[in-house]
Tab-separated table of N, CA and C in Angstrom:
chain	number	residue	atom	x	y	z
A	336	UNK	N	0.843	-1.178	0.000
A	336	UNK	CA	0.000	0.000	0.000
A	336	UNK	C	0.888	1.240	0.000
A	337	UNK	N	0.509	2.221	-0.778
A	337	UNK	CA	1.280	3.457	-0.857
A	337	UNK	C	1.139	4.272	0.426
A	338	UNK	N	2.187	4.953	0.787
A	338	UNK	CA	2.163	5.821	1.965
A	338	UNK	C	1.466	7.132	1.626
A	339	UNK	N	0.815	7.725	2.603
A	339	UNK	CA	0.176	9.036	2.499
A	339	UNK	C	-0.934	9.122	1.451
A	340	UNK	N	-1.646	8.033	1.210
A	340	UNK	CA	-2.763	8.086	0.265
A	340	UNK	C	-4.097	8.236	0.979
A	341	UNK	N	-4.157	7.914	2.254
A	341	UNK	CA	-5.405	7.990	3.009
A	341	UNK	C	-5.534	9.335	3.725
A	342	UNK	N	-6.770	9.847	3.838
A	342	UNK	CA	-6.955	11.120	4.547
A	342	UNK	C	-6.747	10.953	6.053
A	343	UNK	N	-6.530	12.068	6.723
A	343	UNK	CA	-6.344	12.072	8.173
A	343	UNK	C	-7.650	11.687	8.850
A	344	UNK	N	-7.623	10.697	9.723
A	344	UNK	CA	-8.795	10.177	10.424
A	344	UNK	C	-8.642	10.541	11.892
A	345	UNK	N	-9.490	11.447	12.398
A	345	UNK	CA	-9.295	12.023	13.724
A	345	UNK	C	-10.640	12.196	14.436
A	346	UNK	N	-10.605	12.641	15.698
A	346	UNK	CA	-11.825	12.857	16.480
A	346	UNK	C	-12.355	14.271	16.278
A	347	UNK	N	-13.689	14.379	16.073
A	347	UNK	CA	-14.383	15.663	16.035
A	347	UNK	C	-15.583	15.572	16.970
A	348	UNK	N	-16.189	16.700	17.270
A	348	UNK	CA	-17.392	16.746	18.086
A	348	UNK	C	-18.573	17.051	17.180
A	349	UNK	N	-19.646	16.267	17.316
A	349	UNK	CA	-20.863	16.496	16.545
A	349	UNK	C	-21.909	17.060	17.494
A	350	UNK	N	-22.486	18.232	17.134
A	350	UNK	CA	-23.498	18.881	17.956
A	350	UNK	C	-24.854	18.704	17.286
A	351	UNK	N	-25.779	18.027	17.988
A	351	UNK	CA	-27.117	17.770	17.473
A	351	UNK	C	-27.959	19.038	17.575
A	352	UNK	N	-29.163	19.013	16.990
A	352	UNK	CA	-30.029	20.189	17.007
A	352	UNK	C	-30.546	20.510	18.399
A	353	UNK	N	-30.620	19.508	19.283
A	353	UNK	CA	-31.092	19.759	20.645
A	353	UNK	C	-29.970	20.194	21.588
A	354	UNK	N	-28.755	20.333	21.070
A	354	UNK	CA	-27.637	20.809	21.874
A	354	UNK	C	-26.730	19.722	22.421
A	355	UNK	N	-27.137	18.457	22.339
A	355	UNK	CA	-26.286	17.376	22.826
A	355	UNK	C	-25.105	17.199	21.876
A	356	UNK	N	-24.000	16.734	22.422
A	356	UNK	CA	-22.792	16.530	21.626
A	356	UNK	C	-22.248	15.129	21.859
A	357	UNK	N	-21.495	14.650	20.894
A	357	UNK	CA	-20.780	13.390	21.058
A	357	UNK	C	-19.526	13.402	20.200
A	358	UNK	N	-18.590	12.574	20.559
A	358	UNK	CA	-17.317	12.458	19.851
A	358	UNK	C	-17.421	11.358	18.808
A	359	UNK	N	-16.865	11.599	17.632
A	359	UNK	CA	-16.861	10.602	16.565
A	359	UNK	C	-15.575	10.777	15.760
A	360	UNK	N	-15.113	9.699	15.160
A	360	UNK	CA	-13.937	9.793	14.289
A	360	UNK	C	-14.396	10.102	12.879
A	361	UNK	N	-13.679	10.984	12.197
A	361	UNK	CA	-14.089	11.438	10.877
A	361	UNK	C	-12.896	11.964	10.105
A	362	UNK	N	-13.091	12.140	8.803
A	362	UNK	CA	-12.088	12.794	7.974
A	362	UNK	C	-12.469	14.252	7.740
A	363	UNK	N	-13.622	14.687	8.258
A	363	UNK	CA	-14.091	16.061	8.107
A	363	UNK	C	-13.316	16.990	9.032
A	364	UNK	N	-12.970	18.170	8.561
A	364	UNK	CA	-12.337	19.186	9.393
A	364	UNK	C	-10.977	18.797	9.921
A	365	UNK	N	-10.667	19.390	11.097
A	365	UNK	CA	-9.402	19.109	11.769
A	365	UNK	C	-9.694	18.504	13.139
A	366	UNK	N	-8.702	17.969	13.767
A	366	UNK	CA	-8.824	17.397	15.111
A	366	UNK	C	-9.434	18.418	16.056
A	367	UNK	N	-10.526	18.056	16.746
A	367	UNK	CA	-11.149	18.924	17.731
A	367	UNK	C	-12.215	19.857	17.184
A	368	UNK	N	-12.434	19.908	15.858
A	368	UNK	CA	-13.476	20.757	15.285
A	368	UNK	C	-14.863	20.288	15.723
A	369	UNK	N	-15.855	21.192	15.638
A	369	UNK	CA	-17.236	20.866	15.984
A	369	UNK	C	-18.110	20.988	14.746
A	370	UNK	N	-18.823	19.915	14.425
A	370	UNK	CA	-19.771	19.910	13.314
A	370	UNK	C	-21.164	20.109	13.903
A	371	UNK	N	-21.837	21.195	13.518
A	371	UNK	CA	-23.180	21.482	14.009
A	371	UNK	C	-24.178	21.035	12.952
A	372	UNK	N	-25.090	20.145	13.347
A	372	UNK	CA	-26.061	19.598	12.411
A	372	UNK	C	-27.316	20.457	12.343
A	373	UNK	N	-27.858	20.645	11.137
A	373	UNK	CA	-29.132	21.331	10.951
A	373	UNK	C	-30.285	20.334	11.021
A	374	UNK	N	-30.056	19.121	10.535
A	374	UNK	CA	-31.057	18.062	10.544
A	374	UNK	C	-30.398	16.821	11.116
A	375	UNK	N	-31.076	16.188	12.065
A	375	UNK	CA	-30.579	14.940	12.632
A	375	UNK	C	-31.763	14.023	12.923
A	376	UNK	N	-31.523	12.798	13.376
A	376	UNK	CA	-32.622	11.857	13.604
A	376	UNK	C	-33.669	12.327	14.614
A	377	UNK	N	-33.355	13.307	15.461
A	377	UNK	CA	-34.349	13.763	16.442
A	377	UNK	C	-35.379	14.694	15.837
A	378	UNK	N	-35.116	15.278	14.645
A	378	UNK	CA	-36.051	16.216	14.042
A	378	UNK	C	-36.476	15.843	12.621
A	379	UNK	N	-35.832	14.874	11.989
A	379	UNK	CA	-36.144	14.532	10.606
A	379	UNK	C	-37.410	13.673	10.536
A	380	UNK	N	-38.337	13.973	9.619
A	380	UNK	CA	-39.590	13.224	9.524
A	380	UNK	C	-39.412	11.728	9.258
A	381	UNK	N	-38.327	11.332	8.640
A	381	UNK	CA	-38.112	9.914	8.371
A	381	UNK	C	-37.971	9.114	9.664
A	382	UNK	N	-37.441	9.729	10.724
A	382	UNK	CA	-37.260	9.039	11.992
A	382	UNK	C	-38.324	9.401	13.019
A	383	UNK	N	-38.971	10.545	12.871
A	383	UNK	CA	-39.954	10.970	13.881
A	383	UNK	C	-41.368	10.566	13.517
A	384	UNK	N	-41.588	10.054	12.308
A	384	UNK	CA	-42.923	9.630	11.904
A	384	UNK	C	-43.771	10.758	11.358
A	385	UNK	N	-43.192	11.903	11.107
A	385	UNK	CA	-43.926	13.038	10.555
A	385	UNK	C	-44.267	12.814	9.097
A	386	UNK	N	-45.139	13.623	8.583
A	386	UNK	CA	-45.522	13.478	7.185
A	386	UNK	C	-44.627	14.354	6.314
A	387	UNK	N	-44.326	13.863	5.155
A	387	UNK	CA	-43.500	14.603	4.207
A	387	UNK	C	-44.354	14.975	3.005
A	388	UNK	N	-44.090	16.135	2.456
A	388	UNK	CA	-44.811	16.611	1.288
A	388	UNK	C	-44.050	16.240	0.038
A	389	UNK	N	-44.779	15.787	-0.970
A	389	UNK	CA	-44.169	15.483	-2.247
A	389	UNK	C	-44.398	16.667	-3.170
A	390	UNK	N	-43.306	17.306	-3.559
A	390	UNK	CA	-43.414	18.486	-4.406
A	390	UNK	C	-43.498	18.055	-5.868
A	391	UNK	N	-44.496	18.558	-6.585
A	391	UNK	CA	-44.676	18.237	-7.990
A	391	UNK	C	-44.163	19.411	-8.816
A	392	UNK	N	-42.878	19.360	-9.140
A	392	UNK	CA	-42.285	20.439	-9.924
A	392	UNK	C	-42.333	20.060	-11.389
A	393	UNK	N	-42.969	20.866	-12.168
A	393	UNK	CA	-43.042	20.628	-13.603
A	393	UNK	C	-43.979	19.507	-13.996
A	394	UNK	N	-44.867	19.064	-13.104
A	394	UNK	CA	-45.825	18.022	-13.427
A	394	UNK	C	-45.220	16.639	-13.531
A	395	UNK	N	-44.028	16.439	-12.993
A	395	UNK	CA	-43.356	15.147	-13.118
A	395	UNK	C	-44.073	14.048	-12.358
A	396	UNK	N	-44.571	14.366	-11.159
A	396	UNK	CA	-45.240	13.345	-10.357
A	396	UNK	C	-46.534	12.928	-11.039
A	397	UNK	N	-47.321	13.887	-11.502
A	397	UNK	CA	-48.577	13.547	-12.170
A	397	UNK	C	-48.314	12.807	-13.484
A	398	UNK	N	-47.248	13.168	-14.197
A	398	UNK	CA	-46.897	12.461	-15.430
A	398	UNK	C	-46.540	11.008	-15.125
A	399	UNK	N	-45.786	10.782	-14.042
A	399	UNK	CA	-45.425	9.429	-13.633
A	399	UNK	C	-46.662	8.627	-13.249
A	400	UNK	N	-47.554	9.243	-12.471
A	400	UNK	CA	-48.773	8.551	-12.045
A	400	UNK	C	-49.649	8.179	-13.233
A	401	UNK	N	-49.764	9.070	-14.207
A	401	UNK	CA	-50.562	8.775	-15.395
A	401	UNK	C	-49.937	7.664	-16.229
A	402	UNK	N	-48.616	7.670	-16.335
A	402	UNK	CA	-47.924	6.682	-17.150
A	402	UNK	C	-48.067	5.274	-16.584
A	403	UNK	N	-48.008	5.163	-15.247
A	403	UNK	CA	-48.037	3.860	-14.600
A	403	UNK	C	-49.338	3.592	-13.839
A	404	UNK	N	-50.430	4.254	-14.212
A	404	UNK	CA	-51.704	4.129	-13.497
A	404	UNK	C	-52.274	2.718	-13.586
A	405	UNK	N	-52.096	2.036	-14.711
A	405	UNK	CA	-52.692	0.718	-14.893
A	405	UNK	C	-51.963	-0.421	-14.215
A	406	UNK	N	-50.811	-0.174	-13.603
A	406	UNK	CA	-50.030	-1.257	-12.992
A	406	UNK	C	-50.439	-1.575	-11.559
A	407	UNK	N	-51.293	-0.767	-10.973
A	407	UNK	CA	-51.791	-1.063	-9.630
A	407	UNK	C	-50.881	-0.691	-8.497
A	408	UNK	N	-50.061	0.326	-8.675
A	408	UNK	CA	-49.178	0.774	-7.590
A	408	UNK	C	-49.957	1.561	-6.584
């Protein structure tokens, strides 16, 4: 294996949206940096059971539904 081909793997602090923090190893930033999250499992609808809106930009969703309407999805 070649020397110096891998990125630096070090400890950083991750700050959740509720203010809690934890230590994790990462290649992001420098040793001791803090990554502040805007979205995490405590607030994201995929983990909290909230409803998500499907945006129909340019009629793509309705075009898809019309194209595959007879398949019973």
